[in-house]
Amino acid sequence: MFILYKSMNILSLNPFIQKQATPQFQGKPKLPKGSGLKQLSSDVVELMPKLSESLPQKFELSEAEKSYNEVLKQLHTLNMNIHAQKSNLRDFYSAQDRMDYRELLKERRKVQTKLKQIAKKSGLPQEVLEMNVAVKKEYNRYAPKIARANSMEELHEVEKLLSEVNLFARSEELLSGLISQQRKMLKK
């Protein structure tokens, strides 16, 4: 049985109805310290540098991103353990396995709550924070290979490698910008 309260904010079930957002702040939004974000105008925030700027060989994670990444690693290991425990329950059911499975589910809920708290403290939505971490990690993985290319042939090999790998769109843009920078340096 579902009870709807009048005081609850319920989103419309029809996705085609557009509602205008109401601002919840007065003046300029404040950026969290150490987030690595730039203030462009009163309401625009740049998450990553533009391609026209010189790209670094490695992006450093901010404090919030570092702590989010550590907790995210815990979540991934918990998910793997939960999957293994669930298969144990299917194959060899025992009361101890069931208790262990429930404990793992409780731990996962706690870790997910930690992730939400870190995102709330950083002032960014959880999805944006997770995407920033993933993009920076992908960039940091492939950028040294591009920087080590000493000839155009080696650079073409790295480009071929990147075309075969599924990358986030933003990290692909950043890496292609780094490749063009490296090309200019090799032509000199």
CSV table of N, CA and C in Angstrom, one decimal, residues 13-161:
chain,number,residue,atom,x,y,z
A,13,LEU,N,5.7,11.8,-13.4
A,13,LEU,CA,6.0,10.6,-14.0
A,13,LEU,C,6.2,10.7,-15.5
A,14,ASN,N,5.6,11.8,-16.1
A,14,ASN,CA,5.7,12.1,-17.5
A,14,ASN,C,7.0,12.8,-17.8
A,15,PRO,N,8.0,12.2,-18.5
A,15,PRO,CA,9.2,12.8,-18.7
A,15,PRO,C,9.2,13.9,-19.8
A,16,PHE,N,8.1,14.1,-20.5
A,16,PHE,CA,8.0,15.1,-21.5
A,16,PHE,C,7.5,16.5,-20.9
A,17,ILE,N,7.1,16.5,-19.7
A,17,ILE,CA,6.7,17.7,-19.1
A,17,ILE,C,7.9,18.4,-18.5
A,18,GLN,N,8.2,19.6,-19.0
A,18,GLN,CA,9.4,20.4,-18.6
A,18,GLN,C,9.0,21.3,-17.5
A,19,LYS,N,9.7,21.3,-16.4
A,19,LYS,CA,9.5,22.2,-15.3
A,19,LYS,C,10.7,23.1,-15.2
A,20,GLN,N,10.5,24.4,-14.9
A,20,GLN,CA,11.6,25.3,-14.8
A,20,GLN,C,12.2,25.2,-13.4
A,21,ALA,N,13.5,25.1,-13.4
A,21,ALA,CA,14.2,25.0,-12.2
A,21,ALA,C,14.2,26.3,-11.4
A,22,THR,N,14.1,26.2,-10.1
A,22,THR,CA,14.1,27.4,-9.3
A,22,THR,C,15.5,27.5,-8.6
A,23,PRO,N,16.1,28.7,-8.7
A,23,PRO,CA,17.5,28.8,-8.1
A,23,PRO,C,17.4,28.7,-6.6
A,24,GLN,N,18.3,28.0,-6.0
A,24,GLN,CA,18.3,27.9,-4.5
A,24,GLN,C,19.4,28.7,-3.9
A,25,PHE,N,20.0,29.6,-4.6
A,25,PHE,CA,21.1,30.4,-4.1
A,25,PHE,C,21.0,31.8,-4.5
A,26,GLN,N,21.6,32.7,-3.8
A,26,GLN,CA,21.6,34.1,-4.2
A,26,GLN,C,23.0,34.5,-4.6
A,27,GLY,N,23.2,35.1,-5.7
A,27,GLY,CA,24.6,35.5,-6.1
A,27,GLY,C,25.4,34.4,-6.7
A,28,LYS,N,26.7,34.5,-6.7
A,28,LYS,CA,27.6,33.5,-7.3
A,28,LYS,C,27.6,32.2,-6.5
A,29,PRO,N,27.6,31.1,-7.2
A,29,PRO,CA,27.8,29.8,-6.4
A,29,PRO,C,29.3,29.7,-6.0
A,30,LYS,N,29.5,29.2,-4.8
A,30,LYS,CA,30.8,29.0,-4.3
A,30,LYS,C,31.3,27.6,-4.6
A,31,LEU,N,32.6,27.6,-5.1
A,31,LEU,CA,33.2,26.3,-5.4
A,31,LEU,C,33.9,25.7,-4.2
A,32,PRO,N,33.9,24.4,-4.0
A,32,PRO,CA,34.6,23.8,-2.9
A,32,PRO,C,36.1,24.0,-3.1
A,33,LYS,N,36.8,24.2,-2.0
A,33,LYS,CA,38.3,24.4,-2.0
A,33,LYS,C,38.9,23.1,-2.4
A,34,GLY,N,39.9,23.1,-3.2
A,34,GLY,CA,40.7,22.0,-3.6
A,34,GLY,C,40.0,21.1,-4.6
A,35,SER,N,38.9,21.6,-5.2
A,35,SER,CA,38.2,20.7,-6.1
A,35,SER,C,38.8,20.8,-7.5
A,36,GLY,N,39.7,21.7,-7.8
A,36,GLY,CA,40.3,21.8,-9.1
A,36,GLY,C,39.3,22.4,-10.2
A,37,LEU,N,38.3,23.1,-9.7
A,37,LEU,CA,37.3,23.6,-10.7
A,37,LEU,C,37.6,25.1,-10.9
A,38,LYS,N,37.3,25.6,-12.1
A,38,LYS,CA,37.5,27.0,-12.4
A,38,LYS,C,36.1,27.7,-12.5
A,39,GLN,N,36.1,28.9,-12.0
A,39,GLN,CA,34.9,29.7,-12.1
A,39,GLN,C,34.9,30.5,-13.4
A,40,LEU,N,34.0,30.2,-14.3
A,40,LEU,CA,34.0,30.9,-15.6
A,40,LEU,C,33.1,32.2,-15.6
A,41,SER,N,31.9,32.0,-15.1
A,41,SER,CA,31.0,33.2,-14.9
A,41,SER,C,30.2,33.0,-13.7
A,42,SER,N,29.1,33.6,-13.5
A,42,SER,CA,28.3,33.5,-12.3
A,42,SER,C,27.7,32.1,-12.1
A,43,ASP,N,27.4,31.4,-13.1
A,43,ASP,CA,26.8,30.1,-12.9
A,43,ASP,C,27.4,29.0,-13.8
A,44,VAL,N,28.5,29.2,-14.4
A,44,VAL,CA,29.2,28.2,-15.2
A,44,VAL,C,30.5,27.7,-14.6
A,45,VAL,N,30.6,26.4,-14.5
A,45,VAL,CA,31.8,25.9,-13.8
A,45,VAL,C,32.5,24.9,-14.8
A,46,GLU,N,33.8,25.1,-15.0
A,46,GLU,CA,34.5,24.2,-15.9
A,46,GLU,C,35.1,23.1,-15.1
A,47,LEU,N,34.8,21.8,-15.6
A,47,LEU,CA,35.3,20.7,-14.9
A,47,LEU,C,36.6,20.2,-15.4
A,48,MET,N,36.9,20.4,-16.6
A,48,MET,CA,38.2,20.0,-17.2
A,48,MET,C,38.7,21.1,-18.1
A,49,PRO,N,40.0,21.2,-18.3
A,49,PRO,CA,40.5,22.3,-19.2
A,49,PRO,C,40.0,22.1,-20.6
A,50,LYS,N,40.0,23.3,-21.3
A,50,LYS,CA,39.7,23.3,-22.7
A,50,LYS,C,40.8,22.7,-23.5
A,51,LEU,N,40.5,22.2,-24.7
A,51,LEU,CA,41.5,21.6,-25.6
A,51,LEU,C,42.5,22.6,-26.1
A,52,SER,N,42.2,23.9,-26.1
A,52,SER,CA,43.1,24.9,-26.6
A,52,SER,C,44.2,25.1,-25.6
A,53,GLU,N,44.0,24.8,-24.3
A,53,GLU,CA,45.1,24.9,-23.3
A,53,GLU,C,46.1,23.8,-23.4
A,54,SER,N,47.2,24.0,-22.9
A,54,SER,CA,48.2,22.9,-22.8
A,54,SER,C,47.8,21.9,-21.9
A,55,LEU,N,47.7,20.6,-22.3
A,55,LEU,CA,47.3,19.5,-21.5
A,55,LEU,C,48.4,18.9,-20.7
A,56,PRO,N,48.3,18.6,-19.4
A,56,PRO,CA,49.3,18.0,-18.7
A,56,PRO,C,49.5,16.5,-19.0
A,57,GLN,N,50.6,15.9,-18.6
A,57,GLN,CA,50.8,14.5,-18.8
A,57,GLN,C,50.0,13.7,-17.8
A,58,LYS,N,49.6,14.3,-16.7
A,58,LYS,CA,48.8,13.6,-15.7
A,58,LYS,C,47.9,14.5,-14.9
A,59,PHE,N,46.7,14.1,-14.7
A,59,PHE,CA,45.7,14.9,-13.9
A,59,PHE,C,45.8,14.4,-12.5
A,60,GLU,N,46.0,15.3,-11.6
A,60,GLU,CA,46.0,14.9,-10.2
A,60,GLU,C,44.5,14.9,-9.7
A,61,LEU,N,44.2,13.9,-8.9
A,61,LEU,CA,42.8,13.9,-8.3
A,61,LEU,C,42.8,14.8,-7.1
A,62,SER,N,41.7,15.5,-6.9
A,62,SER,CA,41.5,16.4,-5.8
A,62,SER,C,41.3,15.5,-4.5
A,63,GLU,N,41.3,16.2,-3.4
A,63,GLU,CA,41.1,15.4,-2.1
A,63,GLU,C,39.8,14.7,-2.1
A,64,ALA,N,38.7,15.3,-2.6
A,64,ALA,CA,37.4,14.7,-2.6
A,64,ALA,C,37.4,13.5,-3.6
A,65,GLU,N,38.1,13.7,-4.7
A,65,GLU,CA,38.1,12.6,-5.7
A,65,GLU,C,39.0,11.5,-5.2
A,66,LYS,N,40.0,11.8,-4.5
A,66,LYS,CA,40.9,10.7,-3.9
A,66,LYS,C,40.1,9.8,-2.9
A,67,SER,N,39.4,10.5,-2.0
A,67,SER,CA,38.6,9.8,-1.0
A,67,SER,C,37.5,9.0,-1.7
A,68,TYR,N,36.8,9.6,-2.7
A,68,TYR,CA,35.7,9.0,-3.4
A,68,TYR,C,36.3,7.7,-4.1
A,69,ASN,N,37.5,7.9,-4.7
A,69,ASN,CA,38.1,6.7,-5.5
A,69,ASN,C,38.4,5.6,-4.5
A,70,GLU,N,38.9,5.9,-3.3
A,70,GLU,CA,39.2,4.8,-2.4
A,70,GLU,C,37.9,4.1,-1.9
A,71,VAL,N,36.9,4.8,-1.7
A,71,VAL,CA,35.6,4.2,-1.2
A,71,VAL,C,35.0,3.4,-2.4
A,72,LEU,N,35.2,4.0,-3.6
A,72,LEU,CA,34.6,3.3,-4.8
A,72,LEU,C,35.3,1.9,-5.0
A,73,LYS,N,36.6,1.9,-4.7
A,73,LYS,CA,37.3,0.6,-4.8
A,73,LYS,C,36.7,-0.4,-3.8
A,74,GLN,N,36.4,0.1,-2.6
A,74,GLN,CA,35.8,-0.8,-1.6
A,74,GLN,C,34.5,-1.3,-2.1
A,75,LEU,N,33.7,-0.5,-2.7
A,75,LEU,CA,32.4,-0.9,-3.3
A,75,LEU,C,32.6,-1.9,-4.3
A,76,HIS,N,33.5,-1.8,-5.2
A,76,HIS,CA,33.7,-2.8,-6.3
A,76,HIS,C,34.1,-4.1,-5.7
A,77,THR,N,35.0,-4.2,-4.7
A,77,THR,CA,35.4,-5.4,-4.0
A,77,THR,C,34.2,-6.0,-3.3
A,78,LEU,N,33.4,-5.2,-2.7
A,78,LEU,CA,32.2,-5.7,-2.0
A,78,LEU,C,31.2,-6.3,-3.0
A,79,ASN,N,31.1,-5.7,-4.1
A,79,ASN,CA,30.2,-6.2,-5.2
A,79,ASN,C,30.6,-7.6,-5.7
A,80,MET,N,32.0,-7.7,-5.8
A,80,MET,CA,32.5,-9.0,-6.3
A,80,MET,C,32.3,-10.1,-5.2
A,81,ASN,N,32.5,-9.7,-3.9
A,81,ASN,CA,32.2,-10.6,-2.8
A,81,ASN,C,30.7,-11.0,-2.7
A,82,ILE,N,29.9,-10.0,-2.9
A,82,ILE,CA,28.4,-10.3,-2.9
A,82,ILE,C,28.0,-11.3,-4.0
A,83,HIS,N,28.6,-11.1,-5.2
A,83,HIS,CA,28.3,-12.0,-6.3
A,83,HIS,C,28.8,-13.4,-6.0
A,84,ALA,N,30.0,-13.5,-5.4
A,84,ALA,CA,30.5,-14.9,-5.1
A,84,ALA,C,29.6,-15.5,-4.0
A,85,GLN,N,29.2,-14.7,-3.0
A,85,GLN,CA,28.4,-15.2,-1.9
A,85,GLN,C,27.0,-15.7,-2.4
A,86,LYS,N,26.5,-14.9,-3.3
A,86,LYS,CA,25.2,-15.2,-3.9
A,86,LYS,C,25.2,-16.5,-4.7
A,87,SER,N,26.3,-16.7,-5.4
A,87,SER,CA,26.4,-18.0,-6.1
A,87,SER,C,26.6,-19.2,-5.2
A,88,ASN,N,27.3,-18.9,-4.0
A,88,ASN,CA,27.4,-20.0,-3.0
A,88,ASN,C,26.0,-20.3,-2.4
A,89,LEU,N,25.2,-19.3,-2.3
A,89,LEU,CA,23.8,-19.5,-1.8
A,89,LEU,C,23.0,-20.4,-2.7
A,90,ARG,N,23.2,-20.1,-4.0
A,90,ARG,CA,22.5,-20.9,-5.0
A,90,ARG,C,22.9,-22.4,-5.1
A,91,ASP,N,24.3,-22.5,-5.0
A,91,ASP,CA,24.8,-23.9,-5.1
A,91,ASP,C,24.7,-24.7,-3.8
A,92,PHE,N,25.2,-24.1,-2.7
A,92,PHE,CA,25.3,-24.8,-1.4
A,92,PHE,C,24.6,-24.0,-0.4
A,93,TYR,N,23.4,-24.0,-0.2
A,93,TYR,CA,22.7,-23.2,0.7
A,93,TYR,C,23.0,-23.6,2.1
A,94,SER,N,23.4,-22.6,3.0
A,94,SER,CA,23.5,-22.9,4.4
A,94,SER,C,23.1,-21.6,5.1
A,95,ALA,N,22.8,-21.7,6.4
A,95,ALA,CA,22.4,-20.6,7.2
A,95,ALA,C,23.6,-19.6,7.3
A,96,GLN,N,24.8,-20.1,7.5
A,96,GLN,CA,25.9,-19.2,7.6
A,96,GLN,C,26.2,-18.4,6.3
A,97,ASP,N,26.0,-19.1,5.2
A,97,ASP,CA,26.2,-18.3,3.9
A,97,ASP,C,25.1,-17.2,3.8
A,98,ARG,N,23.9,-17.5,4.3
A,98,ARG,CA,22.9,-16.5,4.2
A,98,ARG,C,23.2,-15.3,5.1
A,99,MET,N,23.7,-15.6,6.3
A,99,MET,CA,24.1,-14.5,7.2
A,99,MET,C,25.2,-13.7,6.6
A,100,ASP,N,26.2,-14.4,6.1
A,100,ASP,CA,27.3,-13.7,5.4
A,100,ASP,C,26.9,-12.8,4.3
A,101,TYR,N,25.9,-13.3,3.5
A,101,TYR,CA,25.4,-12.5,2.4
A,101,TYR,C,24.7,-11.3,2.9
A,102,ARG,N,23.9,-11.4,3.9
A,102,ARG,CA,23.2,-10.3,4.5
A,102,ARG,C,24.2,-9.2,5.1
A,103,GLU,N,25.2,-9.7,5.7
A,103,GLU,CA,26.2,-8.8,6.2
A,103,GLU,C,26.9,-8.0,5.1
A,104,LEU,N,27.2,-8.7,4.0
A,104,LEU,CA,27.8,-8.0,2.9
A,104,LEU,C,26.9,-7.0,2.3
A,105,LEU,N,25.6,-7.3,2.2
A,105,LEU,CA,24.6,-6.3,1.8
A,105,LEU,C,24.6,-5.1,2.7
A,106,LYS,N,24.6,-5.3,4.0
A,106,LYS,CA,24.7,-4.1,4.9
A,106,LYS,C,25.9,-3.3,4.7
A,107,GLU,N,27.1,-4.0,4.5
A,107,GLU,CA,28.3,-3.2,4.3
A,107,GLU,C,28.2,-2.4,3.0
A,108,ARG,N,27.6,-3.0,2.0
A,108,ARG,CA,27.5,-2.3,0.7
A,108,ARG,C,26.6,-1.0,0.9
A,109,ARG,N,25.6,-1.1,1.7
A,109,ARG,CA,24.7,0.1,1.9
A,109,ARG,C,25.5,1.2,2.7
A,110,LYS,N,26.4,0.7,3.6
A,110,LYS,CA,27.2,1.7,4.3
A,110,LYS,C,28.2,2.4,3.4
A,111,VAL,N,28.8,1.6,2.5
A,111,VAL,CA,29.8,2.2,1.6
A,111,VAL,C,29.1,3.1,0.6
A,112,GLN,N,27.9,2.8,0.1
A,112,GLN,CA,27.1,3.6,-0.8
A,112,GLN,C,26.8,4.9,-0.1
A,113,THR,N,26.4,4.9,1.2
A,113,THR,CA,26.1,6.1,2.0
A,113,THR,C,27.4,6.9,2.1
A,114,LYS,N,28.6,6.3,2.3
A,114,LYS,CA,29.8,7.1,2.4
A,114,LYS,C,30.0,7.8,1.1
A,115,LEU,N,29.8,7.2,-0.1
A,115,LEU,CA,30.0,7.8,-1.4
A,115,LEU,C,29.1,9.0,-1.5
A,116,LYS,N,27.8,8.9,-1.0
A,116,LYS,CA,26.9,10.0,-1.1
A,116,LYS,C,27.4,11.2,-0.2
A,117,GLN,N,27.9,10.8,1.0
A,117,GLN,CA,28.4,11.9,1.9
A,117,GLN,C,29.6,12.6,1.3
A,118,ILE,N,30.5,11.9,0.7
A,118,ILE,CA,31.7,12.5,0.1
A,118,ILE,C,31.2,13.4,-1.1
A,119,ALA,N,30.3,13.0,-1.9
A,119,ALA,CA,29.8,13.8,-3.0
A,119,ALA,C,29.1,15.1,-2.4
A,120,LYS,N,28.4,14.9,-1.4
A,120,LYS,CA,27.6,16.1,-0.8
A,120,LYS,C,28.6,17.1,-0.2
A,121,LYS,N,29.7,16.6,0.5
A,121,LYS,CA,30.7,17.5,1.0
A,121,LYS,C,31.5,18.2,-0.1
A,122,SER,N,31.7,17.6,-1.2
A,122,SER,CA,32.4,18.2,-2.3
A,122,SER,C,31.6,19.2,-3.1
A,123,GLY,N,30.3,19.1,-2.9
A,123,GLY,CA,29.4,20.1,-3.6
A,123,GLY,C,29.1,19.7,-5.0
A,124,LEU,N,29.4,18.5,-5.4
A,124,LEU,CA,29.1,18.1,-6.8
A,124,LEU,C,28.2,16.9,-6.7
A,125,PRO,N,27.4,16.7,-7.7
A,125,PRO,CA,26.5,15.5,-7.7
A,125,PRO,C,27.4,14.2,-7.8
A,126,GLN,N,26.9,13.1,-7.3
A,126,GLN,CA,27.7,11.9,-7.2
A,126,GLN,C,28.1,11.4,-8.6
A,127,GLU,N,27.2,11.5,-9.6
A,127,GLU,CA,27.5,11.0,-10.9
A,127,GLU,C,28.7,11.8,-11.5
A,128,VAL,N,28.6,13.2,-11.3
A,128,VAL,CA,29.7,14.0,-11.8
A,128,VAL,C,31.0,13.7,-11.2
A,129,LEU,N,31.0,13.5,-9.9
A,129,LEU,CA,32.3,13.2,-9.2
A,129,LEU,C,32.8,11.8,-9.7
A,130,GLU,N,32.0,10.8,-9.8
A,130,GLU,CA,32.4,9.5,-10.3
A,130,GLU,C,32.9,9.6,-11.8
A,131,MET,N,32.3,10.4,-12.6
A,131,MET,CA,32.7,10.6,-14.0
A,131,MET,C,34.0,11.3,-14.0
A,132,ASN,N,34.3,12.3,-13.2
A,132,ASN,CA,35.5,13.0,-13.2
A,132,ASN,C,36.7,12.1,-12.8
A,133,VAL,N,36.4,11.2,-11.8
A,133,VAL,CA,37.4,10.2,-11.4
A,133,VAL,C,37.7,9.3,-12.5
A,134,ALA,N,36.7,8.8,-13.2
A,134,ALA,CA,36.9,7.8,-14.2
A,134,ALA,C,37.6,8.4,-15.4
A,135,VAL,N,37.3,9.6,-15.8
A,135,VAL,CA,37.9,10.3,-16.9
A,135,VAL,C,39.4,10.6,-16.6
A,136,LYS,N,39.7,11.0,-15.4
A,136,LYS,CA,41.1,11.3,-15.0
A,136,LYS,C,41.9,10.1,-15.0
A,137,LYS,N,41.3,9.0,-14.5
A,137,LYS,CA,42.0,7.7,-14.4
A,137,LYS,C,42.3,7.2,-15.8
A,138,GLU,N,41.4,7.3,-16.8
A,138,GLU,CA,41.6,6.9,-18.1
A,138,GLU,C,42.7,7.7,-18.8
A,139,TYR,N,42.6,9.0,-18.6
A,139,TYR,CA,43.6,9.9,-19.2
A,139,TYR,C,44.9,9.6,-18.6
A,140,ASN,N,45.1,9.4,-17.3
A,140,ASN,CA,46.4,9.1,-16.7
A,140,ASN,C,46.9,7.8,-17.2
A,141,ARG,N,46.1,6.9,-17.6
A,141,ARG,CA,46.5,5.6,-18.1
A,141,ARG,C,47.2,5.7,-19.5
A,142,TYR,N,46.6,6.5,-20.4
A,142,TYR,CA,47.0,6.5,-21.7
A,142,TYR,C,47.9,7.7,-22.1
A,143,ALA,N,47.9,8.8,-21.3
A,143,ALA,CA,48.7,10.0,-21.6
A,143,ALA,C,50.2,9.7,-21.6
A,144,PRO,N,50.8,8.9,-20.7
A,144,PRO,CA,52.2,8.7,-20.7
A,144,PRO,C,52.6,7.9,-22.0
A,145,LYS,N,51.7,7.1,-22.5
A,145,LYS,CA,52.1,6.4,-23.8
A,145,LYS,C,52.2,7.4,-24.9
A,146,ILE,N,51.3,8.4,-24.9
A,146,ILE,CA,51.4,9.4,-25.9
A,146,ILE,C,52.6,10.3,-25.8
A,147,ALA,N,53.0,10.6,-24.5
A,147,ALA,CA,54.1,11.5,-24.3
A,147,ALA,C,55.4,10.7,-24.6
A,148,ARG,N,55.5,9.4,-24.5
A,148,ARG,CA,56.7,8.6,-24.8
A,148,ARG,C,56.9,8.4,-26.2
A,149,ALA,N,55.9,8.7,-27.1
A,149,ALA,CA,56.1,8.5,-28.5
A,149,ALA,C,57.1,9.5,-29.1
A,150,ASN,N,58.2,9.0,-29.6
A,150,ASN,CA,59.3,9.8,-30.1
A,150,ASN,C,59.3,10.0,-31.6
A,151,SER,N,58.4,9.3,-32.3
A,151,SER,CA,58.3,9.4,-33.7
A,151,SER,C,56.8,9.4,-34.1
A,152,MET,N,56.6,9.7,-35.4
A,152,MET,CA,55.2,9.7,-35.8
A,152,MET,C,54.6,8.3,-35.9
A,153,GLU,N,55.5,7.3,-36.2
A,153,GLU,CA,55.0,5.9,-36.3
A,153,GLU,C,54.5,5.4,-34.9
A,154,GLU,N,55.3,5.8,-33.9
A,154,GLU,CA,54.9,5.4,-32.5
A,154,GLU,C,53.6,6.1,-32.1
A,155,LEU,N,53.5,7.3,-32.5
A,155,LEU,CA,52.2,8.1,-32.2
A,155,LEU,C,51.1,7.4,-32.9
A,156,HIS,N,51.2,7.0,-34.2
A,156,HIS,CA,50.2,6.3,-34.9
A,156,HIS,C,49.8,5.0,-34.2
A,157,GLU,N,50.8,4.3,-33.7
A,157,GLU,CA,50.5,3.0,-33.0
A,157,GLU,C,49.6,3.3,-31.7
A,158,VAL,N,50.0,4.4,-31.0
A,158,VAL,CA,49.2,4.7,-29.8
A,158,VAL,C,47.8,5.1,-30.2
A,159,GLU,N,47.6,5.9,-31.4
A,159,GLU,CA,46.3,6.3,-31.9
A,159,GLU,C,45.5,5.1,-32.2
A,160,LYS,N,46.1,4.1,-32.8
A,160,LYS,CA,45.5,2.8,-33.2
A,160,LYS,C,45.0,2.1,-31.9
A,161,LEU,N,45.8,2.1,-30.9
A,161,LEU,CA,45.5,1.5,-29.7
A,161,LEU,C,44.2,2.1,-29.0
